[in-house]
Short mmCIF file of C-alpha atoms in Angstrom, two decimals:
data_model
loop_
_atom_site.label_atom_id
_atom_site.label_comp_id
_atom_site.label_asym_id
_atom_site.label_seq_id
_atom_site.Cartn_x
_atom_site.Cartn_y
_atom_site.Cartn_z
CA MET A 1 -40.11 3.63 3.54
CA ALA A 2 -36.63 4.59 2.35
CA GLN A 3 -35.81 4.07 -1.32
CA GLU A 4 -33.46 1.14 -1.89
CA LEU A 5 -30.38 1.83 -4.00
CA ASN A 6 -30.02 -0.37 -7.06
CA PRO A 7 -26.27 -1.07 -7.41
CA LYS A 8 -26.61 -1.64 -11.16
CA SER A 9 -28.47 1.60 -11.90
CA LEU A 10 -27.30 5.05 -12.93
CA TYR A 11 -29.28 7.85 -11.30
CA LYS A 12 -29.77 11.29 -12.82
CA MET A 13 -28.65 13.93 -10.32
CA ASP A 14 -28.83 17.73 -10.27
CA ALA A 15 -25.94 19.69 -8.77
CA SER A 16 -26.95 23.07 -10.19
CA ALA A 17 -27.78 24.44 -6.72
CA ASP A 18 -24.51 23.18 -5.23
CA PRO A 19 -21.81 22.29 -7.80
CA ARG A 20 -19.73 20.59 -5.11
CA ARG A 21 -22.23 17.74 -4.98
CA VAL A 22 -20.95 16.31 -8.26
CA GLY A 23 -17.66 15.63 -6.43
CA GLU A 24 -19.48 12.90 -4.53
CA ILE A 25 -18.97 10.74 -7.61
CA LEU A 26 -15.44 10.19 -6.26
CA PHE A 27 -16.32 9.30 -2.66
CA PRO A 28 -16.89 5.51 -2.91
CA TYR A 29 -13.38 4.69 -4.17
CA GLU A 30 -9.84 4.35 -2.91
CA PHE A 31 -7.42 6.89 -4.38
CA CYS A 32 -3.69 6.88 -4.99
CA LEU A 33 -2.50 10.40 -5.80
CA SER A 34 0.93 10.93 -7.35
CA LEU A 35 3.04 14.05 -6.95
CA ASP A 36 6.19 13.28 -8.90
CA ASP A 37 7.77 10.37 -6.99
CA ARG A 38 5.53 10.73 -3.95
CA GLN A 39 2.15 9.13 -3.28
CA ILE A 40 -0.81 9.93 -1.06
CA GLU A 41 -3.34 7.14 -0.46
CA ILE A 42 -6.91 7.88 0.65
CA GLY A 43 -9.51 5.23 1.46
CA ARG A 44 -13.16 4.92 0.48
CA PHE A 45 -15.61 7.53 1.76
CA SER A 46 -12.94 9.54 3.55
CA ILE A 47 -14.46 13.00 3.49
CA GLY A 48 -12.75 16.37 3.57
CA MET A 49 -9.20 15.03 3.42
CA LEU A 50 -7.75 16.73 0.35
CA GLY A 51 -8.65 20.15 1.68
CA VAL A 52 -6.78 19.72 4.98
CA ILE A 53 -3.53 18.14 3.72
CA ARG A 54 -0.62 20.58 3.66
CA LEU A 55 2.59 19.44 1.99
CA ILE A 56 5.72 21.25 3.16
CA GLY A 57 9.11 21.08 1.46
CA GLN A 58 10.16 17.92 -0.34
CA PRO A 59 9.31 14.83 1.74
CA PRO A 60 11.09 11.53 0.95
CA ARG A 61 9.96 9.62 -2.13
CA GLY A 62 7.38 6.86 -1.83
CA THR A 63 4.10 6.85 0.10
CA ILE A 64 4.18 9.93 2.31
CA LEU A 65 0.59 9.77 3.62
CA SER A 66 -1.86 6.90 3.97
CA ILE A 67 -5.46 7.54 5.08
CA GLY A 68 -7.94 4.72 5.68
CA ALA A 69 -11.61 4.37 4.76
CA LEU A 70 -14.54 6.33 6.21
CA CYS A 71 -12.44 9.02 7.85
CA GLU A 72 -13.73 12.52 8.39
CA ALA A 73 -11.83 15.79 8.83
CA SER A 74 -13.17 19.16 9.89
CA LYS A 75 -12.39 21.78 7.26
CA ASP A 76 -10.27 23.77 9.74
CA SER A 77 -8.11 20.81 10.78
CA GLN A 78 -4.68 20.07 9.31
CA ILE A 79 -2.57 17.10 8.23
CA ILE A 80 1.01 18.33 7.90
CA VAL A 81 3.23 16.28 5.57
CA GLY A 82 6.97 17.03 5.42
CA GLY A 83 8.79 20.00 6.88
CA GLU A 84 10.35 18.19 9.82
CA HIS A 85 13.98 18.85 10.76
CA ARG A 86 16.68 16.78 12.40
CA ASN A 87 16.42 18.15 15.92
CA GLU A 88 19.96 17.05 16.78
CA SER A 89 21.40 19.35 14.09
CA LEU A 90 23.28 22.48 15.15
CA VAL A 91 21.51 24.48 12.43
CA ASN A 92 17.84 23.83 11.72
CA PHE A 93 17.06 25.97 8.71
CA THR A 94 17.68 25.61 5.00
CA TYR A 95 19.18 28.94 4.04
CA ALA A 96 18.46 28.34 0.35
CA SER A 97 14.82 29.04 1.20
CA ILE A 98 15.72 32.57 2.32
CA GLY A 99 16.70 33.66 -1.17
CA ALA A 100 17.60 32.05 -4.47
CA PHE A 101 20.76 34.16 -4.83
CA PHE A 102 22.54 32.10 -2.16
CA THR A 103 22.29 29.02 -4.35
CA PHE A 104 24.60 30.63 -6.94
CA PHE A 105 27.52 30.76 -4.51
CA ASP A 106 27.38 27.48 -2.56
CA ASP A 107 27.93 24.04 -4.08
CA ASN A 108 26.65 22.44 -0.86
CA VAL A 109 23.30 24.22 -0.74
CA ASN A 110 21.54 20.83 -0.91
CA ASN A 111 23.59 19.43 1.96
CA PRO A 112 21.30 16.82 3.60
CA ALA A 113 22.23 18.14 7.05
CA LEU A 114 20.29 21.31 6.27
CA GLU A 115 17.38 19.78 4.36
CA PRO A 116 13.96 19.22 5.96
CA VAL A 117 13.17 15.53 6.48
CA GLY A 118 9.92 13.60 6.64
CA MET A 119 8.46 10.30 7.74
CA PRO A 120 5.36 8.56 6.38
CA THR A 121 2.12 9.52 8.13
CA THR A 122 -0.56 6.86 8.64
CA ILE A 123 -4.23 7.34 9.57
CA GLY A 124 -6.39 4.25 10.02
CA ASP A 125 -10.01 3.59 9.04
CA ASN A 126 -12.90 5.53 10.59
CA VAL A 127 -10.81 8.27 12.22
CA VAL A 128 -12.48 11.58 13.13
CA ILE A 129 -10.29 14.70 13.00
CA SER A 130 -12.19 17.38 14.89
CA SER A 131 -12.13 21.16 14.52
CA ARG A 132 -8.64 22.72 14.52
CA ALA A 133 -6.94 19.39 15.26
CA THR A 134 -3.49 18.92 13.68
CA ILE A 135 -1.63 15.74 12.73
CA LEU A 136 2.10 16.32 12.35
CA ASP A 137 4.45 14.60 9.92
CA GLY A 138 5.40 11.03 10.81
CA SER A 139 2.43 10.44 13.13
CA PHE A 140 0.36 7.26 13.37
CA VAL A 141 -3.35 7.41 14.21
CA GLY A 142 -4.92 4.01 14.86
CA ALA A 143 -8.22 2.92 13.34
CA GLY A 144 -11.41 4.17 14.93
CA SER A 145 -9.79 6.96 16.93
CA ILE A 146 -11.23 10.42 17.54
CA LEU A 147 -9.02 13.50 17.77
CA ALA A 148 -10.68 16.13 19.92
CA ALA A 149 -10.86 19.79 18.93
CA ASN A 150 -7.45 21.54 19.01
CA ALA A 151 -5.56 18.28 19.56
CA VAL A 152 -2.02 18.14 18.16
CA VAL A 153 -0.81 14.64 17.27
CA THR A 154 2.97 14.33 17.33
CA SER A 155 3.55 10.57 17.47
CA LYS A 156 1.31 7.50 17.89
CA CYS A 157 -2.37 7.27 18.83
CA ASP A 158 -3.78 3.87 19.80
CA ALA A 159 -6.72 2.46 17.87
CA PHE A 160 -10.31 3.02 19.05
CA SER A 161 -9.32 5.76 21.46
CA ILE A 162 -10.14 9.42 22.06
CA TYR A 163 -7.19 11.80 22.14
CA GLY A 164 -6.95 15.47 23.10
CA GLY A 165 -4.48 18.13 24.15
CA VAL A 166 -1.07 19.43 23.05
CA PRO A 167 0.62 17.10 22.48
CA ALA A 168 -2.35 14.74 22.16
CA LYS A 169 -2.79 12.28 25.01
CA LYS A 170 -5.27 9.42 25.38
CA ILE A 171 -8.43 10.44 27.23
CA ARG A 172 -10.32 7.14 27.12
CA ASN A 173 -11.33 4.20 24.93
CA ARG A 174 -13.89 4.97 22.25
CA PHE A 175 -15.87 1.71 22.58
CA SER A 176 -16.69 -0.83 25.23
CA PRO A 177 -15.42 -4.36 24.42
CA GLU A 178 -18.94 -5.36 23.30
CA ARG A 179 -19.31 -2.42 20.92
CA LEU A 180 -15.79 -2.92 19.58
CA ASN A 181 -16.74 -6.49 18.68
CA ILE A 182 -19.80 -5.22 16.77
CA TYR A 183 -17.71 -2.60 14.98
CA GLN A 184 -15.14 -5.16 13.86
CA ARG A 185 -17.89 -7.45 12.57
CA LEU A 186 -19.19 -4.61 10.38
CA ASP A 187 -15.94 -4.52 8.35
CA LEU A 188 -16.96 -1.09 7.08
CA ALA A 189 -14.10 -0.66 4.61
CA SER A 190 -15.41 -3.57 2.52
CA VAL A 191 -19.15 -2.78 2.62
CA ARG A 192 -20.59 -2.16 -0.85
CA ALA A 193 -21.59 1.47 -1.30
CA HIS A 194 -25.26 0.75 -1.96
CA CYS A 195 -25.45 -0.96 1.46
CA LEU A 196 -24.30 2.06 3.49
CA PRO A 197 -27.90 3.11 4.30
CA LYS A 198 -28.44 -0.40 5.69
CA VAL A 199 -25.35 0.00 7.87
CA ALA A 200 -26.81 3.23 9.30
CA ARG A 201 -30.11 1.49 10.06
CA LEU A 202 -28.27 -1.48 11.55
CA ALA A 203 -26.23 0.78 13.85
CA ALA A 204 -29.41 2.55 15.01
CA GLN A 205 -31.08 -0.77 15.86
CA LEU A 206 -28.01 -2.07 17.68
CA ASP A 207 -27.84 1.15 19.71
CA GLN A 208 -31.39 0.38 20.85
CA ASP A 209 -30.52 -3.26 21.59
CA SER A 210 -33.01 -4.32 18.92
CA ASP A 211 -32.82 -7.52 16.90
CA ALA A 212 -31.00 -6.73 13.65
CA GLY A 213 -30.47 -10.20 12.23
CA GLU A 214 -32.13 -9.45 8.90
CA LEU A 215 -30.08 -6.31 8.35
CA TRP A 216 -26.83 -8.16 9.08
CA SER A 217 -27.64 -10.69 6.37
CA ASN A 218 -28.46 -8.02 3.78
CA ILE A 219 -25.16 -6.15 3.97
CA GLU A 220 -22.94 -7.09 1.03
CA ARG A 221 -19.16 -6.81 1.01
CA MET A 222 -16.54 -6.60 -1.70
CA ALA A 223 -13.85 -9.20 -2.16
CA ARG A 224 -11.74 -6.63 -4.06
CA ARG A 225 -11.96 -2.87 -3.66
CA PRO A 226 -11.83 -0.52 -6.70
CA LYS A 227 -9.01 2.01 -6.79
CA ILE A 228 -8.39 5.16 -8.81
CA PHE A 229 -4.90 6.42 -9.64
CA ALA A 230 -4.50 10.11 -10.37
CA ASP A 231 -1.88 12.79 -10.83
CA ALA A 232 -2.11 15.59 -8.30
CA SER A 233 -0.72 19.08 -7.90
CA ARG A 234 0.00 21.36 -5.00
CA ASP A 235 -0.33 25.12 -4.81
CA SER A 236 1.99 27.64 -3.17
CA ASP A 237 0.39 26.92 0.22
CA GLY A 238 1.00 23.17 -0.09
CA LYS A 239 -2.68 22.31 -0.71
CA ILE A 240 -3.36 19.23 -2.85
CA ALA A 241 -5.70 18.98 -5.87
CA ILE A 242 -6.48 16.21 -8.37
CA LYS A 243 -5.26 17.04 -11.90
CA SER A 244 -6.19 13.98 -13.93
CA ILE A 245 -7.04 10.30 -13.55
CA THR A 246 -4.40 8.00 -15.04
CA LYS A 247 -5.65 4.44 -14.47
CA TYR A 248 -8.05 2.19 -12.57
CA ALA A 249 -7.62 -1.07 -10.68
CA ILE A 250 -9.72 -3.52 -8.73
CA GLY A 251 -7.74 -5.32 -6.08
CA ASP A 252 -4.32 -5.85 -7.66
CA GLU A 253 -5.69 -6.02 -11.22
CA THR A 254 -5.24 -3.00 -13.50
CA LEU A 255 -8.26 -2.59 -15.75
CA SER A 256 -8.16 -2.66 -19.55
CA ASP A 257 -8.14 0.36 -21.85
CA ALA A 258 -11.69 -0.42 -23.00
CA ILE A 259 -13.01 -0.28 -19.43
CA LYS A 260 -10.87 2.80 -18.77
CA VAL A 261 -12.66 4.69 -21.54
CA ARG A 262 -16.06 4.03 -19.92
CA LEU A 263 -14.79 4.96 -16.47
CA ASP A 264 -13.11 8.10 -17.82
CA GLU A 265 -16.45 9.25 -19.23
CA TYR A 266 -18.12 8.71 -15.88
CA PHE A 267 -15.50 10.40 -13.69
CA ALA A 268 -15.04 13.30 -16.12
CA GLN A 269 -18.37 14.54 -14.78
CA ALA A 270 -16.75 15.17 -11.39
CA LEU A 271 -13.57 16.73 -12.72
CA GLN A 272 -15.58 19.04 -14.98
CA ARG A 273 -18.24 19.79 -12.33
CA SER A 274 -21.17 18.92 -14.58
CA PRO A 275 -24.40 20.48 -13.21
CA ILE A 276 -26.53 17.52 -14.34
CA PHE A 277 -24.78 14.17 -13.99
CA GLN A 278 -25.24 10.42 -13.82
CA TRP A 279 -24.42 8.89 -10.44
CA SER A 280 -23.89 5.31 -9.32
CA PRO A 281 -23.11 4.10 -5.79
CA ASP A 282 -20.39 1.99 -7.44
CA ILE A 283 -19.75 2.48 -11.15
CA PHE A 284 -17.32 -0.45 -11.19
CA TYR A 285 -20.03 -2.79 -9.88
CA ALA A 286 -22.59 -1.29 -12.27
CA LEU A 287 -20.27 -2.12 -15.18
CA GLY A 288 -19.84 -5.71 -13.95
CA ILE A 289 -16.32 -5.18 -12.55
CA GLU A 290 -15.96 -6.84 -9.15
#
């Protein structure tokens, strides 16, 4: 019999064999990452995303990338943000990037006609980005879609579809109408973290056409989802990393300084890669914040 998670408990965990495991403290929460005047939003339990985002140039200010909940990216896939050019332009390079000396002699070096441009990129909930797949700047990937290995997304992918090829084209629907109805009833993005094992068992029973009425009734959902705001940095290759957490919210409510202190102590374990750490499936819920 599987052990049931207590949503109000803190569990002592050991990451000494694999220090990356302590990073799982961050998985159950939505993130808003700030890079100067630009934001990247990542949903709950979206795994492997930070490592595959590549930021090129200086995209427009505002939200440049939005990723839904429960997405998964292969470590050799890519999400390209920024770096697009106006294809109708006669000249499609920014010569200031060739060498800094040119900037001393041209007052128009920042001429918008020569600057890379960018459009927001959106990825819905429960999207799978397979090995060596690439999502280009300004693309839209609908919820529940799967991008096959080596696919290159250049524009829009419909929801609940499988796409492949260069550029990516729709291969088929992901679900039958009956299974799509079940998926939408699950409302995965709002399921409380301690109920995820129940969702896995429910899916297994439904796949076998078994009665799962009791499991349906035991899956709890959140009215308001917790969110973490953090400052981020990028390295010379455009890879993104979290620098520091700045504030917390639940729904549209920003949490008080007193609560922030307690949450800071908890999440510091992940940022400092503590080998022995306290873990909760939802620290907000454990602290009575819902």
